[in-house]
Short mmCIF file of C-alpha atoms in Angstrom, two decimals:
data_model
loop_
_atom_site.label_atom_id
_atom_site.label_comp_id
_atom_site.label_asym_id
_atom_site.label_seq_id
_atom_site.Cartn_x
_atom_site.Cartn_y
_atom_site.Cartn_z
CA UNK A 1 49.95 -16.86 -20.67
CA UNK A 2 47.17 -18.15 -22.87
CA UNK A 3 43.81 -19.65 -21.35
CA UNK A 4 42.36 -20.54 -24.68
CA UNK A 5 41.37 -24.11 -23.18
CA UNK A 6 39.87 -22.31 -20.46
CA UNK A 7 37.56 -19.83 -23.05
CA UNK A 8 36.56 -22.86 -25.38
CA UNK A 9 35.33 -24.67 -22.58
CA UNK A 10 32.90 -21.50 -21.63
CA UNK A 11 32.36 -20.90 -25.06
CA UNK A 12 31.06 -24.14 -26.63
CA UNK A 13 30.49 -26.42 -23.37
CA UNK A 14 29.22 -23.81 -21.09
CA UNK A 15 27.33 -21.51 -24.00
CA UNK A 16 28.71 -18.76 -22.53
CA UNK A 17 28.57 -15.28 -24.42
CA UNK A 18 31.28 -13.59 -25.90
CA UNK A 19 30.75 -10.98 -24.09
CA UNK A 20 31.11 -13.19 -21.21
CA UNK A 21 33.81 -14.82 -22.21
CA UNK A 22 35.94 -11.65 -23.00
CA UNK A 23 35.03 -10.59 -19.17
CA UNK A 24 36.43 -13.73 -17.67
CA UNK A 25 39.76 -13.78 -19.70
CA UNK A 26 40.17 -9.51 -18.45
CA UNK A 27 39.85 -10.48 -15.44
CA UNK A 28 42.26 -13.65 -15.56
CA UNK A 29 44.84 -11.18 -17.49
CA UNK A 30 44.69 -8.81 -14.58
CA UNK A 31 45.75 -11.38 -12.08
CA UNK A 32 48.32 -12.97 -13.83
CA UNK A 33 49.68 -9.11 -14.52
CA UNK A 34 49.63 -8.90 -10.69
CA UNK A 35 51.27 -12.09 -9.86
CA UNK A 36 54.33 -11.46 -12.51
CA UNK A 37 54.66 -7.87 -11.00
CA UNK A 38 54.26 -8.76 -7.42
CA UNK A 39 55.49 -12.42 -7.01
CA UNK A 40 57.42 -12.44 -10.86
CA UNK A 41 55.67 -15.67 -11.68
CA UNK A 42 54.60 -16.51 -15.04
CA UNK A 43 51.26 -18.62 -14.33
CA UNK A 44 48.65 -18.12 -12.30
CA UNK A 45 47.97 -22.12 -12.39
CA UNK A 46 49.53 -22.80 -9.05
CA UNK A 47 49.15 -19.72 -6.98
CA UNK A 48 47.91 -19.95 -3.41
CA UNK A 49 45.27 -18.19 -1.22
CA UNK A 50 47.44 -15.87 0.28
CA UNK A 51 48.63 -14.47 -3.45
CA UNK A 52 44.47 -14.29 -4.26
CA UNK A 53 44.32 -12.37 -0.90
CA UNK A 54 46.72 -9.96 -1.73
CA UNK A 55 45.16 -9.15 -4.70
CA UNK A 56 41.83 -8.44 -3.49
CA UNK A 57 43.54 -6.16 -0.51
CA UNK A 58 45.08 -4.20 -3.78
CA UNK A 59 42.11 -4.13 -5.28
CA UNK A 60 40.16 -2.65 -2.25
CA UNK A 61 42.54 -0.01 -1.76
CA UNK A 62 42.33 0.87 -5.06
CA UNK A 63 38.95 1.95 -4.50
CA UNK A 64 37.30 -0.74 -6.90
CA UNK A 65 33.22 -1.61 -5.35
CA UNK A 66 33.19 -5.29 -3.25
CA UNK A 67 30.64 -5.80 -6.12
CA UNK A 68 33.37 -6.12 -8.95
CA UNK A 69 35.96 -7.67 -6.65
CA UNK A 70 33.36 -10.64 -6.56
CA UNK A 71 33.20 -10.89 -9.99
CA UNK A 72 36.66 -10.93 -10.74
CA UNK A 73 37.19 -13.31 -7.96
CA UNK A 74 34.24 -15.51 -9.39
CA UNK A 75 36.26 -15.31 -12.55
CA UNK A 76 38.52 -16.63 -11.09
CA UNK A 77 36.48 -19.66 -9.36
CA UNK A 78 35.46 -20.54 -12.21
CA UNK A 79 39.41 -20.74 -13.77
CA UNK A 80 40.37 -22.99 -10.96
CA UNK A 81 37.37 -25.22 -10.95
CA UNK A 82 38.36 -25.86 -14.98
CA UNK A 83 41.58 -26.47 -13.94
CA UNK A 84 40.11 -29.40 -11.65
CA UNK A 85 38.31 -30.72 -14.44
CA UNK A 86 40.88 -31.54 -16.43
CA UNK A 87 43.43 -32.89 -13.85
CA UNK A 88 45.79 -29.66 -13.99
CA UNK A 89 45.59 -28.73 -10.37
CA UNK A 90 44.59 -31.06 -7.37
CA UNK A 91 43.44 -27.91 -5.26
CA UNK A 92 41.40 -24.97 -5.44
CA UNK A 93 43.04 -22.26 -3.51
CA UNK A 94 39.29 -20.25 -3.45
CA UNK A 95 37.58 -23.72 -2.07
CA UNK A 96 37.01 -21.79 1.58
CA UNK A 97 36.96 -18.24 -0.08
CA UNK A 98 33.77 -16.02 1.33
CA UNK A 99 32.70 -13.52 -0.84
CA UNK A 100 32.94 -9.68 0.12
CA UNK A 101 29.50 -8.40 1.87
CA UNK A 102 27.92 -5.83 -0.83
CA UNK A 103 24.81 -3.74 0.04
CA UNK A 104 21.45 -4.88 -1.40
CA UNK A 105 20.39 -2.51 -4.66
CA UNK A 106 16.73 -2.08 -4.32
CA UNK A 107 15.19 -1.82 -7.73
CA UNK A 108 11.68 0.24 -7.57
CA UNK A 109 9.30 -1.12 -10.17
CA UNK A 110 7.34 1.23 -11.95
CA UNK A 111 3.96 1.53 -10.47
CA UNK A 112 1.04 -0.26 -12.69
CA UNK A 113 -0.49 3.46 -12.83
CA UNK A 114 2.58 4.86 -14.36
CA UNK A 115 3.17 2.30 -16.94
CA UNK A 116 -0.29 2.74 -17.82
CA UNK A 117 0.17 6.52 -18.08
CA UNK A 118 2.48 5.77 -20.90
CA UNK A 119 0.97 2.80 -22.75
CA UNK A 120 -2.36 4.13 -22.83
CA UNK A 121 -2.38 7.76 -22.24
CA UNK A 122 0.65 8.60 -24.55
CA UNK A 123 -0.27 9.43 -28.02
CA UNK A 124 2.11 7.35 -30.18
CA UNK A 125 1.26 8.41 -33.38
CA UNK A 126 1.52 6.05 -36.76
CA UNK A 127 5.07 6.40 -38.26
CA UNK A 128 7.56 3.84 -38.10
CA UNK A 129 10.04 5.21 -34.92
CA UNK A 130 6.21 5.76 -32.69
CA UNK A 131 4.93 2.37 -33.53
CA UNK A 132 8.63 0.35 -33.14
CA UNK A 133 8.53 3.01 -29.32
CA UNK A 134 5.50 1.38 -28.32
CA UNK A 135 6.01 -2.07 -29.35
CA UNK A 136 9.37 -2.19 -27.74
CA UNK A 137 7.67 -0.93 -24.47
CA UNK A 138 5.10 -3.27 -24.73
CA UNK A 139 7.14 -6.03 -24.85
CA UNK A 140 9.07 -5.04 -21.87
CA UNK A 141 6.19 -5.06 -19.64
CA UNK A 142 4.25 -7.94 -20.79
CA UNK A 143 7.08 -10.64 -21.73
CA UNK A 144 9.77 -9.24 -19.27
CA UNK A 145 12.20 -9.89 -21.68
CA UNK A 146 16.41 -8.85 -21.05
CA UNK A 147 17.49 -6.01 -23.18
CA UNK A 148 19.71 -8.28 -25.15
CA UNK A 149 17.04 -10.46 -25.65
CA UNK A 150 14.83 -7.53 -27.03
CA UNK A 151 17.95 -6.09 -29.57
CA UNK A 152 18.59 -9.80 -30.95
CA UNK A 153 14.60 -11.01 -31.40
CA UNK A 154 13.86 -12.06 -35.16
CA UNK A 155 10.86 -11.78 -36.78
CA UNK A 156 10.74 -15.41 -37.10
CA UNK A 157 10.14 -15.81 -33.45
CA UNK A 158 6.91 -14.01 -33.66
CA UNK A 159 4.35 -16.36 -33.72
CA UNK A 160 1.33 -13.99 -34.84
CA UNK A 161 -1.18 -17.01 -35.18
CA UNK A 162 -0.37 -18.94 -32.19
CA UNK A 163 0.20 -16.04 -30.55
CA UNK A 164 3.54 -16.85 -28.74
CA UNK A 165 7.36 -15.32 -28.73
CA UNK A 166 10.31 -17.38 -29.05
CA UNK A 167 13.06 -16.33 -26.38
CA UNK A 168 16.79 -16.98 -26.87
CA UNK A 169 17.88 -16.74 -23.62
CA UNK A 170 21.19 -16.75 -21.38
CA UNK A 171 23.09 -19.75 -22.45
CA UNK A 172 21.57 -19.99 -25.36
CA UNK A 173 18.39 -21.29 -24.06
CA UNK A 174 15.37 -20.81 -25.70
CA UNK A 175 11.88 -20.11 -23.93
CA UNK A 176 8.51 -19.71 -25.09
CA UNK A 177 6.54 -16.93 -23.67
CA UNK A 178 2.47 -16.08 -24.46
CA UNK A 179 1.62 -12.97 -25.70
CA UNK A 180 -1.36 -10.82 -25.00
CA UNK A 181 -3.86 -9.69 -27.95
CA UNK A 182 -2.47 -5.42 -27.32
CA UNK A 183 1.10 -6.94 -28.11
CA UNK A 184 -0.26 -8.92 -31.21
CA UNK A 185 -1.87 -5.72 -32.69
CA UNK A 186 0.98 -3.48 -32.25
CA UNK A 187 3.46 -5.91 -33.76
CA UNK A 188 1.13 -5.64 -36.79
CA UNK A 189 0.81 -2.09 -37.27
CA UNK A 190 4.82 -2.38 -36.49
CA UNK A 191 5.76 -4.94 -39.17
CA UNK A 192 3.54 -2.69 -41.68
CA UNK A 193 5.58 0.61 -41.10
CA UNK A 194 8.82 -1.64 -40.91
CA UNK A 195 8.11 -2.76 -44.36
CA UNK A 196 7.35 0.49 -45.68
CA UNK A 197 11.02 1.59 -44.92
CA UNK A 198 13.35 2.69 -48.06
CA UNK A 199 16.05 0.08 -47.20
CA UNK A 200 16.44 -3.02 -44.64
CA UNK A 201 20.20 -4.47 -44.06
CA UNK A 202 19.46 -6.45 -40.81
CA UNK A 203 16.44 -7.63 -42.81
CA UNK A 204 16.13 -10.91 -39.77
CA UNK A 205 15.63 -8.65 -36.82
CA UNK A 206 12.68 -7.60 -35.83
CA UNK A 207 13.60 -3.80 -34.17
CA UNK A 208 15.38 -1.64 -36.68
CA UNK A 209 16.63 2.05 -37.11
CA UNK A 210 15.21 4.17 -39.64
CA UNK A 211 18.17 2.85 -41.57
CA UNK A 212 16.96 -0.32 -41.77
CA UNK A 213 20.00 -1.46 -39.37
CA UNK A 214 19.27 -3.64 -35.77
CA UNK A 215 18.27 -1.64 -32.97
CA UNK A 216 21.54 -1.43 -30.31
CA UNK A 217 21.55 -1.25 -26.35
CA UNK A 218 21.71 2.20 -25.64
CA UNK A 219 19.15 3.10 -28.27
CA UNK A 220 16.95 0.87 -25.94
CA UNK A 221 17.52 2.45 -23.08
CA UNK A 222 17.33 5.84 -24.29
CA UNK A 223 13.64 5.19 -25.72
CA UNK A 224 12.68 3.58 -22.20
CA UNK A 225 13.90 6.02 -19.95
CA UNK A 226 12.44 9.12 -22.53
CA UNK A 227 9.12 7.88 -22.37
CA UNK A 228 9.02 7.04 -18.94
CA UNK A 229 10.09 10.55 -17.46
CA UNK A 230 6.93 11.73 -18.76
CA UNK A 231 5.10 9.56 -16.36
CA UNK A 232 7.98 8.98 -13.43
CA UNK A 233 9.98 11.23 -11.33
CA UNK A 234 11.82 7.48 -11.03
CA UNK A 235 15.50 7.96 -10.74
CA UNK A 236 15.98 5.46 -12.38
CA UNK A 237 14.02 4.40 -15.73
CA UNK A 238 15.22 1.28 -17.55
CA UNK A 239 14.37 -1.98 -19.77
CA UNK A 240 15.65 -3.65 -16.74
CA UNK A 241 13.21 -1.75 -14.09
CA UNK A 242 10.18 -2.45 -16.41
CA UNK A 243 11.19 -6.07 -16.70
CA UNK A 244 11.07 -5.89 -12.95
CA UNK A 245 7.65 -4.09 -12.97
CA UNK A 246 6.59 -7.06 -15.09
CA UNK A 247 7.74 -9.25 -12.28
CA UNK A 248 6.35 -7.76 -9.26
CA UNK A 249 2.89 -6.99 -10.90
CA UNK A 250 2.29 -10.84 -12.04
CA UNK A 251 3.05 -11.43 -8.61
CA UNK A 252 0.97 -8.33 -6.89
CA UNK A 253 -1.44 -10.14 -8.60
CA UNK A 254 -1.37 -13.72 -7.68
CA UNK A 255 1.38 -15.19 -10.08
CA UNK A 256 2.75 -18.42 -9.39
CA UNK A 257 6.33 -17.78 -8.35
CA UNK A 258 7.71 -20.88 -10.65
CA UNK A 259 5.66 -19.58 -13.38
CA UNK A 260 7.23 -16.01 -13.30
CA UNK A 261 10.62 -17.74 -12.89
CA UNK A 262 10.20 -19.32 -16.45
CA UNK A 263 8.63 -16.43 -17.96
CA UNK A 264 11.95 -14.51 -17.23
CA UNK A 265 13.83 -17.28 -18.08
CA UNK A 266 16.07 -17.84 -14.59
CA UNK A 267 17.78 -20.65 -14.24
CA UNK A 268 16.60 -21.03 -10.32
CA UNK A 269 14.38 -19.17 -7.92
CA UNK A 270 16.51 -17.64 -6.00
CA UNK A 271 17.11 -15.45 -9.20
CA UNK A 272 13.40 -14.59 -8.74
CA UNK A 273 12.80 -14.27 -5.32
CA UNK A 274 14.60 -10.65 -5.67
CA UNK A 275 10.78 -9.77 -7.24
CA UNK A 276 9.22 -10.97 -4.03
CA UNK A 277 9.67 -8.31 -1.45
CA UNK A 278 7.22 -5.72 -3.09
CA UNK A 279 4.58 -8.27 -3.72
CA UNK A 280 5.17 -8.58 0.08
CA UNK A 281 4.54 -5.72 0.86
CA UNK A 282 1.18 -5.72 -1.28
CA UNK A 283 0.29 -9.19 1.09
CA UNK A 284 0.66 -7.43 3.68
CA UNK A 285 -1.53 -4.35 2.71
CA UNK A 286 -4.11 -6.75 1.90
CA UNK A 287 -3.91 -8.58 5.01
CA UNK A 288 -4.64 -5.13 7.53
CA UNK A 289 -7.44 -4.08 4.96
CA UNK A 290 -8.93 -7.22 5.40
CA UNK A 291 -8.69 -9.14 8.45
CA UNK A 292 -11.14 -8.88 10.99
CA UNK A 293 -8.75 -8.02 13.53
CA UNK A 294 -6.76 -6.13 11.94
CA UNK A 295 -8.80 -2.89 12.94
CA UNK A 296 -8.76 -4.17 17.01
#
């Protein structure tokens, strides 16, 4: 069956990614594939509970994380609620579904004495690859940007003079976030060497290869995680942990928790909050060191 209705709708109403987009309609084709094999219906428009049950007991067995059951179940959600929308169903069959418990991933920042290690201690040199290294790091720590975000940045959204960085976020929405005066003189020295380079096809993007072509995902992640295990014996050294460093440090340090919710560009707090437990933990360091009774 075809849910092209369904993928327009998430597309150009909802802003959805394609990469989004191309998740949801797996995971749709996967449950009507079940339903014809187990229950040899054609549709999944009009199933019921019990059928979505069944599923997710296959899916368990087969060993698949209660993580990814969720999302493919939220996948599904999301069908069914379309489906209201526009009058094709008059009932949800996941209105009273609870979600499968998952265990909590605790993300350790890098410490502020390790990301300094790198940024300050590390000798970057002058070429093009050492001064695109740095700026990319950088900007991880100090705007808290996604790694999408990073890869698809143009050098039209860097506002040297006013000294500001235009976003494109999830959803297409855009955010503006300040940049600090290290960040402005790195993207200068950058943009030099990036100018310098024999040929430029992605000639809008601000990261390139040595090709000239825009920078990809795993290229990001690779640079991140090299640099990094100089300073941290870190598992686990990613864009996505620095963007958390950037989180918990503004707040470590007195950050308004709104204000770091725009800055990463979440759509509510709760997204946020996740950032919250080590800056706890620094409250309550604080607190013993200096309360008067804390030594009674």
């Amino acid at each position: 069956m075809t849910f092209k209705p369904f993928t327009d709708y998430l597309l150009l109403e909802k802003n959805y990614s394609a990469l989004t987009v191309n998740a949801y309609q797996s995971d749709l084709k996967a449950f009507s594939k079940y339903i014809k094999t187990e229950f040899d219906d054609d549709s999944i428009d009009h199933v019921n509970y019990a059928q979505i049950r069944n599923w997710i007991v296959s899916l368990v067995e087969s060993g698949i994380s209660n993580r990814s059951i969720n999302r493919k179940i939220s996948s599904l959600n999301t069908y069914y609620k379309f489906l209201l929308k526009v009058g094709d169903i008059q009932l949800n069959p996941l209105a009273k579904h609870r979600a499968l418990k998952t265990s909590k991933k605790i993300q350790v920042p890098f410490s502020e004495t390790e990301v300094q290690n790198v940024l300050s201690d590390f000798n970057f040199g002058t070429d093009f690859e050492s001064l695109r290294n740095k700026l990319i790091i950088e900007l991880f720590y100090s705007t808290g940007i996604r790694r999408i975000e990073l890869v698809e940045l143009e050098v039209a959204r860097f506002d040297i003079e006013n000294k500001t960085l235009k976003v494109l976020g999830k959803r297409n929405k855009e955010r503006t976030i300040p940049l600090i005066p290290s960040v402005i003189q790195t993207c200068k020295s950058y943009l030099k060497a990036r100018n310098k380079l024999e040929k430029i096809v992605d000639s809008d993007k601000l990261f390139l290869t040595q090709k000239g072509v825009k920078i990809y995902e795993i290229l990001v992640y690779r640079i991140i995680n090299e640099y990094f295990s100089l300073a941290s014996s870190k598992v686990k050294r990613s864009p996505h942990i620095l963007r958390h460093s950037f989180a918990t440090h503004l707040l470590n340090q007195g950050a308004d928790l709104n204000a770091v919710k725009e800055l990463l560009g979440h759509s509510s707090l709760a997204a946020t909050q996740v950032y919250t437990h080590n800056s706890i933990a620094e409250l309550k360091k604080v607190h013993i060191n200096a309360h008067p009774r804390s030594k009674k």
